[in-house]
Short mmCIF file of C-alpha atoms and ligand atoms in Angstrom, two decimals:
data_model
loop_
_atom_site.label_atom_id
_atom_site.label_comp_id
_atom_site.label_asym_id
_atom_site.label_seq_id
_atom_site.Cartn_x
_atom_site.Cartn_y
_atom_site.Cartn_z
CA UNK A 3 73.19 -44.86 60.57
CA UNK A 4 74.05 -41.40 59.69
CA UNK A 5 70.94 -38.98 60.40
CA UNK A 6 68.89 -37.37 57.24
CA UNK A 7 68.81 -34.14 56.69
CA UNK A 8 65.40 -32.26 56.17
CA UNK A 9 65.42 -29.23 53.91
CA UNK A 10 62.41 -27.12 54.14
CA UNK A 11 63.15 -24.04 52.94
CA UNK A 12 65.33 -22.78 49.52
CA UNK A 13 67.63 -21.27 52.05
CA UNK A 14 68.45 -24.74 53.71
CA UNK A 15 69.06 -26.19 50.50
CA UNK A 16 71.70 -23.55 49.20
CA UNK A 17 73.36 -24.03 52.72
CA UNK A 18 73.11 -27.83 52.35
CA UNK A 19 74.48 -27.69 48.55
CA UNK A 20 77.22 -25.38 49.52
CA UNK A 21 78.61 -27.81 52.47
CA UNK A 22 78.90 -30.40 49.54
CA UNK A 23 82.19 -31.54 48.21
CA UNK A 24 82.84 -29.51 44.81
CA UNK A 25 81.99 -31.81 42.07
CA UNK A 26 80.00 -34.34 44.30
CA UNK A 27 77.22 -35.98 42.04
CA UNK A 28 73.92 -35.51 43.11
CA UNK A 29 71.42 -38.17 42.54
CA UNK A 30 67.45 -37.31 43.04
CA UNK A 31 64.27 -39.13 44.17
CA UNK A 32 61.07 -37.03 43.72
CA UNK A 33 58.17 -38.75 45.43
CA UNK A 34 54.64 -37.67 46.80
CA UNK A 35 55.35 -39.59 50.16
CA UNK A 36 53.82 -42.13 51.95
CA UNK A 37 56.49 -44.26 50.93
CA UNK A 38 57.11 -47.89 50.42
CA UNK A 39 59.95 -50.50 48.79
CA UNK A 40 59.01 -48.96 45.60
CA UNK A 41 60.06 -45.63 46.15
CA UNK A 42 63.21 -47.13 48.98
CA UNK A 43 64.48 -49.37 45.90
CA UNK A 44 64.48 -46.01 43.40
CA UNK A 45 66.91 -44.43 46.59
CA UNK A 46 69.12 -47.95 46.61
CA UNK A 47 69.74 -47.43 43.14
CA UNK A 48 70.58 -43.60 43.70
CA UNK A 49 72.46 -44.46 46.63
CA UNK A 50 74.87 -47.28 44.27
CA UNK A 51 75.45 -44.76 41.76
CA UNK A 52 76.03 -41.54 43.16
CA UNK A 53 77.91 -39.34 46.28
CA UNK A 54 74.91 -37.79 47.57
CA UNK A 55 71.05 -38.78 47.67
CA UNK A 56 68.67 -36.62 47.95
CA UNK A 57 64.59 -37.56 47.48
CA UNK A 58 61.56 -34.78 47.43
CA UNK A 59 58.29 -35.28 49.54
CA UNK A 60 55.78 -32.80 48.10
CA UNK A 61 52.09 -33.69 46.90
CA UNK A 62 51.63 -32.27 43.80
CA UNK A 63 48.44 -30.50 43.22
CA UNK A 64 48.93 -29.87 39.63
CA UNK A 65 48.86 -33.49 38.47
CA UNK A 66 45.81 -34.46 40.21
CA UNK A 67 42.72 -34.24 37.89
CA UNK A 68 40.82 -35.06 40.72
CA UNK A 69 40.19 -32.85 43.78
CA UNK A 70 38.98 -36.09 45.55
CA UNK A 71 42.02 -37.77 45.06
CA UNK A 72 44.22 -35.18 45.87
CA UNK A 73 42.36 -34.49 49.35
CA UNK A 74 42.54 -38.23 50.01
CA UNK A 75 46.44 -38.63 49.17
CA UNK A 76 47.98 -40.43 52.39
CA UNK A 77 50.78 -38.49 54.24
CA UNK A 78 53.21 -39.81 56.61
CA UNK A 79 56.26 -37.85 57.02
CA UNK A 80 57.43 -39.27 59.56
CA UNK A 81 57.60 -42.64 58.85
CA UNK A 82 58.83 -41.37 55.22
CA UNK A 83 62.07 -40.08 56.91
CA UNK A 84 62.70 -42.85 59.01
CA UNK A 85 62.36 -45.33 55.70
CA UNK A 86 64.61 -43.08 53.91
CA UNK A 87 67.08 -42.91 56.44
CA UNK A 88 67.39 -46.14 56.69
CA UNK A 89 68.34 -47.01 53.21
CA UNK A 90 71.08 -44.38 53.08
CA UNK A 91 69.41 -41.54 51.32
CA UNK A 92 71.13 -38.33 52.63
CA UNK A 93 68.57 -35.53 52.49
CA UNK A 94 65.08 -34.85 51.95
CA UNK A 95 63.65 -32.07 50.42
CA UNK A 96 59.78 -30.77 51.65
CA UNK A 97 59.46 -27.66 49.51
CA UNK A 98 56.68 -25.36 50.34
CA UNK A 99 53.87 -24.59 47.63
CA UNK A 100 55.05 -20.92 47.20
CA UNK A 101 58.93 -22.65 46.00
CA UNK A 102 57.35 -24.65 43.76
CA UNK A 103 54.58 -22.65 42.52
CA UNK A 104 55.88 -18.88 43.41
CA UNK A 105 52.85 -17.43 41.26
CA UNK A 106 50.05 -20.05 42.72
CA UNK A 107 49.64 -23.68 41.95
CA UNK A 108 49.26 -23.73 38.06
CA UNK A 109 50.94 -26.32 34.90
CA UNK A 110 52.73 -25.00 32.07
CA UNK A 111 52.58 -26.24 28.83
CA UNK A 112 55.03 -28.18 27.58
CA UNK A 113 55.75 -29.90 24.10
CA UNK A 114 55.39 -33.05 24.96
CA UNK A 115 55.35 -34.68 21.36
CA UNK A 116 51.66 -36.09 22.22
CA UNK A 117 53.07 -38.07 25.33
CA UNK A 118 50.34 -36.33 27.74
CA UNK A 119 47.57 -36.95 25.37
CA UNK A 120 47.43 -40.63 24.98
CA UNK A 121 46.90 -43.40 27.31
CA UNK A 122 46.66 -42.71 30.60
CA UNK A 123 46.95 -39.09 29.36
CA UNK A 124 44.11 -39.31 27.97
CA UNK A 125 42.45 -40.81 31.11
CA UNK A 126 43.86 -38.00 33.14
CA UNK A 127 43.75 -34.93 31.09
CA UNK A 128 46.15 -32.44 32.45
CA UNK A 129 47.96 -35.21 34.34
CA UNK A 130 51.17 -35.27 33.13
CA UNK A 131 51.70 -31.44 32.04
CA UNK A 132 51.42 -31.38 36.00
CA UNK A 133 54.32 -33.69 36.43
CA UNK A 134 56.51 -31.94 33.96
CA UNK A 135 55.62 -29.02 35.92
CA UNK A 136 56.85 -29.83 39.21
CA UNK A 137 59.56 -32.21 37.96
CA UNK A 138 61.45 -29.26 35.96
CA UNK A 139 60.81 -26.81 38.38
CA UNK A 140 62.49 -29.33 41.04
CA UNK A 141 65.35 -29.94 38.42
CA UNK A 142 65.71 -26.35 38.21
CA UNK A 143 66.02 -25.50 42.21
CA UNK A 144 67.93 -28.76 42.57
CA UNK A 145 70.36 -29.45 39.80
CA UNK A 146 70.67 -32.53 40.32
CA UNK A 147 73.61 -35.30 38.01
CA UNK A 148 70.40 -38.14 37.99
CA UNK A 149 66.92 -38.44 38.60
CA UNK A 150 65.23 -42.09 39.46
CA UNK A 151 61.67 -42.96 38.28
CA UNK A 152 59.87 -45.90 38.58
CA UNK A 153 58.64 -48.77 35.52
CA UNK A 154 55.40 -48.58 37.86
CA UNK A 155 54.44 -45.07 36.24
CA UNK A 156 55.85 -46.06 32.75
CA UNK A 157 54.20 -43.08 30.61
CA UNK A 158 55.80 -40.83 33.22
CA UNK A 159 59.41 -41.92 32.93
CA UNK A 160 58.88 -41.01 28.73
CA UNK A 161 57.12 -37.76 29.63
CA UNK A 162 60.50 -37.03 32.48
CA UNK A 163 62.88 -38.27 29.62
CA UNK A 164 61.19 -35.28 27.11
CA UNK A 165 61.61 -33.05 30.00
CA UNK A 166 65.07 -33.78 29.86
CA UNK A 167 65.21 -33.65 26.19
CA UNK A 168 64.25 -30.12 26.54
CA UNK A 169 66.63 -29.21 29.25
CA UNK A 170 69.17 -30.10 27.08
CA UNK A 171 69.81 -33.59 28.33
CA UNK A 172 69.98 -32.72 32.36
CA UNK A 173 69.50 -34.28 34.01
CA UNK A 174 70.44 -38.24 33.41
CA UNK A 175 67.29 -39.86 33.52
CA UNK A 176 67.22 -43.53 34.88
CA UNK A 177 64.18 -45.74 34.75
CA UNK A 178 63.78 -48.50 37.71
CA UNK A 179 61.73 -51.18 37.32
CA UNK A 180 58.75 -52.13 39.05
CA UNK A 181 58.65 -53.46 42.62
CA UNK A 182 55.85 -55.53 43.63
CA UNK A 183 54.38 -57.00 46.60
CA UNK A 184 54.68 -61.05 47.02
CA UNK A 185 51.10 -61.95 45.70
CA UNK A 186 52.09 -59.64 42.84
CA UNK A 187 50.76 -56.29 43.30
CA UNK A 188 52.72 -53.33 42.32
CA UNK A 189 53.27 -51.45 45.16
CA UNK A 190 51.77 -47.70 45.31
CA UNK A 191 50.85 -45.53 48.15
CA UNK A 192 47.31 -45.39 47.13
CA UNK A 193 47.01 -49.26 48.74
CA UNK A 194 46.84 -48.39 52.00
CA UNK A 195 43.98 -46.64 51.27
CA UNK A 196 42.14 -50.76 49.95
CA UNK A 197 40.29 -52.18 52.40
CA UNK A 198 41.11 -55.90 53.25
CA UNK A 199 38.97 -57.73 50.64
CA UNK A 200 39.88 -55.07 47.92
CA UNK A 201 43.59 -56.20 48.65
CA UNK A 202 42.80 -59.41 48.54
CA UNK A 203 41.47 -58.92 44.76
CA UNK A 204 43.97 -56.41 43.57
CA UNK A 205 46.13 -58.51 42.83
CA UNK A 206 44.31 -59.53 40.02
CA UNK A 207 45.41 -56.84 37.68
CA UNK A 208 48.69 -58.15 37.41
CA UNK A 209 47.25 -61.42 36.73
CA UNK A 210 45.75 -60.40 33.81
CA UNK A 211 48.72 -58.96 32.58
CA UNK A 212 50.89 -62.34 33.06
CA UNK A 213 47.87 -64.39 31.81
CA UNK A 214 48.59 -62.18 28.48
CA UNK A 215 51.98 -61.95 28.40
CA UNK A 216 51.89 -65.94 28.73
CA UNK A 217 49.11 -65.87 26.21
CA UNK A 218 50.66 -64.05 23.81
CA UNK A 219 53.83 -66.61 24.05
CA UNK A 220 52.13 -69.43 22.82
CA UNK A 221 49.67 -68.26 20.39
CA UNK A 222 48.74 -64.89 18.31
CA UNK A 223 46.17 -63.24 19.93
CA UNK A 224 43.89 -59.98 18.66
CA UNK A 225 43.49 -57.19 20.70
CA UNK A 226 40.19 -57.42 21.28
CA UNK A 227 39.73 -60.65 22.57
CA UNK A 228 42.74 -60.46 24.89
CA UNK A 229 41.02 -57.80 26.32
CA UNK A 230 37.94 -59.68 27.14
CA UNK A 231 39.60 -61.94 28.40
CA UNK A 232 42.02 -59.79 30.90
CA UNK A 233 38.59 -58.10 32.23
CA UNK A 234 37.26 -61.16 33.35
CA UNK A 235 40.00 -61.90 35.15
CA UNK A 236 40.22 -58.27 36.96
CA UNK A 237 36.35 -58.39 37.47
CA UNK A 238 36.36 -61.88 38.96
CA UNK A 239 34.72 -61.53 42.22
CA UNK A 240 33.13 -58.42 41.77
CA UNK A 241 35.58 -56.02 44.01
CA UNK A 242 37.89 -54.46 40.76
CA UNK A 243 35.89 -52.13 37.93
CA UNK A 244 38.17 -51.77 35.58
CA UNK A 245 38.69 -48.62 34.08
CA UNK A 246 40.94 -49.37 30.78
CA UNK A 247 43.25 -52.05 29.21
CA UNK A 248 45.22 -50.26 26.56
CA UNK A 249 48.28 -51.56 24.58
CA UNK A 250 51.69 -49.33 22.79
CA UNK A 251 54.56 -49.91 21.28
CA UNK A 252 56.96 -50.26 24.21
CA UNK A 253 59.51 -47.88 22.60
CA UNK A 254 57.86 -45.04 21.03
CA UNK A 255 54.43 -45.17 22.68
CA UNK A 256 52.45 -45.12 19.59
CA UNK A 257 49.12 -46.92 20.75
CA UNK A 258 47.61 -49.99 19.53
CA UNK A 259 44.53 -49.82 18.59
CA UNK A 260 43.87 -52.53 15.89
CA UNK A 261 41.24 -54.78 17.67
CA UNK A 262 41.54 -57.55 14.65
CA UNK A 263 45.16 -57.64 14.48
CA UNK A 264 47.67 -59.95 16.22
CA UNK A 265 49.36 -58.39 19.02
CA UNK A 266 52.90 -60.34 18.50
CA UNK A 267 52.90 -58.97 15.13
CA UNK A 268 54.11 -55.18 15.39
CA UNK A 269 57.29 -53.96 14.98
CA UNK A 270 58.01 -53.35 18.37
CA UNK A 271 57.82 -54.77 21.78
CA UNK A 272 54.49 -54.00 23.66
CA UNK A 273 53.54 -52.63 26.69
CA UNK A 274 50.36 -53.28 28.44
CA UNK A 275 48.57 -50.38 30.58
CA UNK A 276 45.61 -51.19 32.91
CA UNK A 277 43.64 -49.02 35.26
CA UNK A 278 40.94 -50.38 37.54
CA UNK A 279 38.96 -49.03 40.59
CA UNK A 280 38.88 -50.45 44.07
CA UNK A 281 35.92 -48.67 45.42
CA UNK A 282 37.22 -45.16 45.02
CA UNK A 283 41.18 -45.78 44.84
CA UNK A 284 42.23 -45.89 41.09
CA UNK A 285 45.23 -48.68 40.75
CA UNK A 286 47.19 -48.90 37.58
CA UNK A 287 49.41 -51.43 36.79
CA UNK A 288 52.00 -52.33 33.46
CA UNK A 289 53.81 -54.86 31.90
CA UNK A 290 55.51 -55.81 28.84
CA UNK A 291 53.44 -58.56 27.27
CA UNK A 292 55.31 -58.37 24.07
CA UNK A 293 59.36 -59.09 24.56
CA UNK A 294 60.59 -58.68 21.45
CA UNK A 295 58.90 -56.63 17.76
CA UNK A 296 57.77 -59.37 15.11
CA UNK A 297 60.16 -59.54 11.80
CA UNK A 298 58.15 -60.46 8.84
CA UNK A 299 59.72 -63.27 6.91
P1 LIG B 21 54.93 -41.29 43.70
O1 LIG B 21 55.28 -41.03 45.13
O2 LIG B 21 53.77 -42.18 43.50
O3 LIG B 21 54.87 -40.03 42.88
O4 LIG B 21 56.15 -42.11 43.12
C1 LIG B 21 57.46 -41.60 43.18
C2 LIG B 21 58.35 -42.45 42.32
O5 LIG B 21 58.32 -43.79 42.81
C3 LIG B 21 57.90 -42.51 40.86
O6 LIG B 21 59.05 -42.48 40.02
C4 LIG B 21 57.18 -43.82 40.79
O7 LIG B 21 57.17 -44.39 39.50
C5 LIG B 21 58.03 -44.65 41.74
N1 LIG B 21 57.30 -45.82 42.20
C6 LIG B 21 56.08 -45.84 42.82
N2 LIG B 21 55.70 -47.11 43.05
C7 LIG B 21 56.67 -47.91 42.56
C8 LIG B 21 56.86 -49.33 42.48
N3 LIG B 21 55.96 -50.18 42.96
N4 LIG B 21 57.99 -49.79 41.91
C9 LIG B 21 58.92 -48.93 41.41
N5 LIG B 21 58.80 -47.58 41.45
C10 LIG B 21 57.70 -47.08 42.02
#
């Protein structure tokens, strides 16, 4: 198994990039660590398409809207280069705040067409301005051909594929889909953090979200008794609060709001967001309960 390379300083990485073949395609995993088969798949892909791999550990302070949160983020480097090594990825980059944030940890504004306001943007004010922060400014010092982002975080991969959009198309953006535990529960690195009986129940918010992709298969269903009937099943047992079920069209992200009308009767596939507490560890979760937009007659 051919050893990773860690790159901690801007220095290390020009020396790193230089050793590179000319014209050797780079392709890019940024993650916040504490890694799992989530993040490993996102490298597999990278690896399948690409000469080099390269993935980013750095906890970004910008994106968290909560201090708590950010304070309470797991870290776990060294298992994270072990896992990484392991599935091929050739180098890791562990920037220091100062490369990212050179004048002190603070988000820029971006035009985001909206993208950061609704949803869990809304939710999470200031959230994803954070992530377009970091993620450019990593494009930037990087360069990279591709960057790989996970389904899991699927407001995110439209919010990376703006940022692209604004860097004139660079890099390629490619979405992965979600990787889940058996019993069903997306994977995240905020679920080591559940305590064994709040495992054992979060696995109910993807429940919900097959119970209404099935439902919606067999029969219209409004929006606003779906949704009663999805929080029952997250708040069965008493060890999920969930925060907020919200709907959009899969595509554009408009939200769907309509609590009267039929959800298999837009336009547009739909996507399902949920976010629910565990005690104090937020889990979101999405599917698409909608395959395929309705055609009137
Ligand atoms: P994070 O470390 O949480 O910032 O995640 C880094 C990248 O891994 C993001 O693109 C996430 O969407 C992706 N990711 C996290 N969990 C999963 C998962 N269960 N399946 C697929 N991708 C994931």
């Amino acid at each position: 198994m051919k050893k990773i390379e860690q790159i901690t300083t801007l220095a290390d990485w020009q020396t790193f990039r230089s050793s590179l073949p000319k014209g050797a395609r780079i392709g890019f995993v940024p993650t916040m660590g504490a890694l799992h088969q989530g993040h490993l798949a996102l490298v597999e892909k990278a690896r399948s398409e690409n000469d080099v791999v390269l993935a980013s550990i750095y906890v970004n302070p910008t994106q968290f809207n909560n201090p708590a949160d950010f304070a309470a983020y797991p870290l776990d480097l060294e298992n994270d280069l072990h896992a990484l090594e392991s599935v091929g990825c050739d180098a890791v980059f562990t920037p220091q705040e100062s490369d990212i944030y050179p004048d002190g940890p603070v988000a820029r504004v971006y035009e985001l067409q909206g993208l950061d306001q609704c949803l869990e943007g809304a939710l999470r004010p200031g959230h994803f301005q954070g992530v377009a922060t970091v993620v450019d400014r990593l494009f930037d010092l990087l360069q990279p051909d591709a960057a790989y982002f996970g389904e899991k975080d699927y407001q995110q991969v439209k919010v990376i594929q703006r940022v692209a959009e604004l860097r004139g198309g660079q890099p390629r953006i490619v979405p992965c889909p979600i990787v889940r535990e058996k019993d069903g529960l997306a994977m995240s690195s905020r679920n080591r953090r559940l305590t064994p009986l709040q495992r054992e129940f979060a696995p109910q918010i993807f429940e919900a979200l097959r119970f209404a992709q099935e439902e919606l298969a067999v029969f219209p269903v409004p929006l606003k008794a779906l949704v009663r009937e999805m929080r029952g099943i997250i708040e069965a047992g008493g060890h999920l609060k969930l925060e907020d079920i919200s709907f959009a069209l899969a595509d554009s992200m408009t939200p769907v709001t309509d609590p009267e009308r039929y959800l298999d009767r837009y336009p547009e596939p739909i996507q399902c967001f949920v976010s629910a507490y565990a005690g104090e560890v937020r889990l979101i979760d999405t599917h698409r309960v909608v395959e395929s937009g309705h055609s009137p007659a």
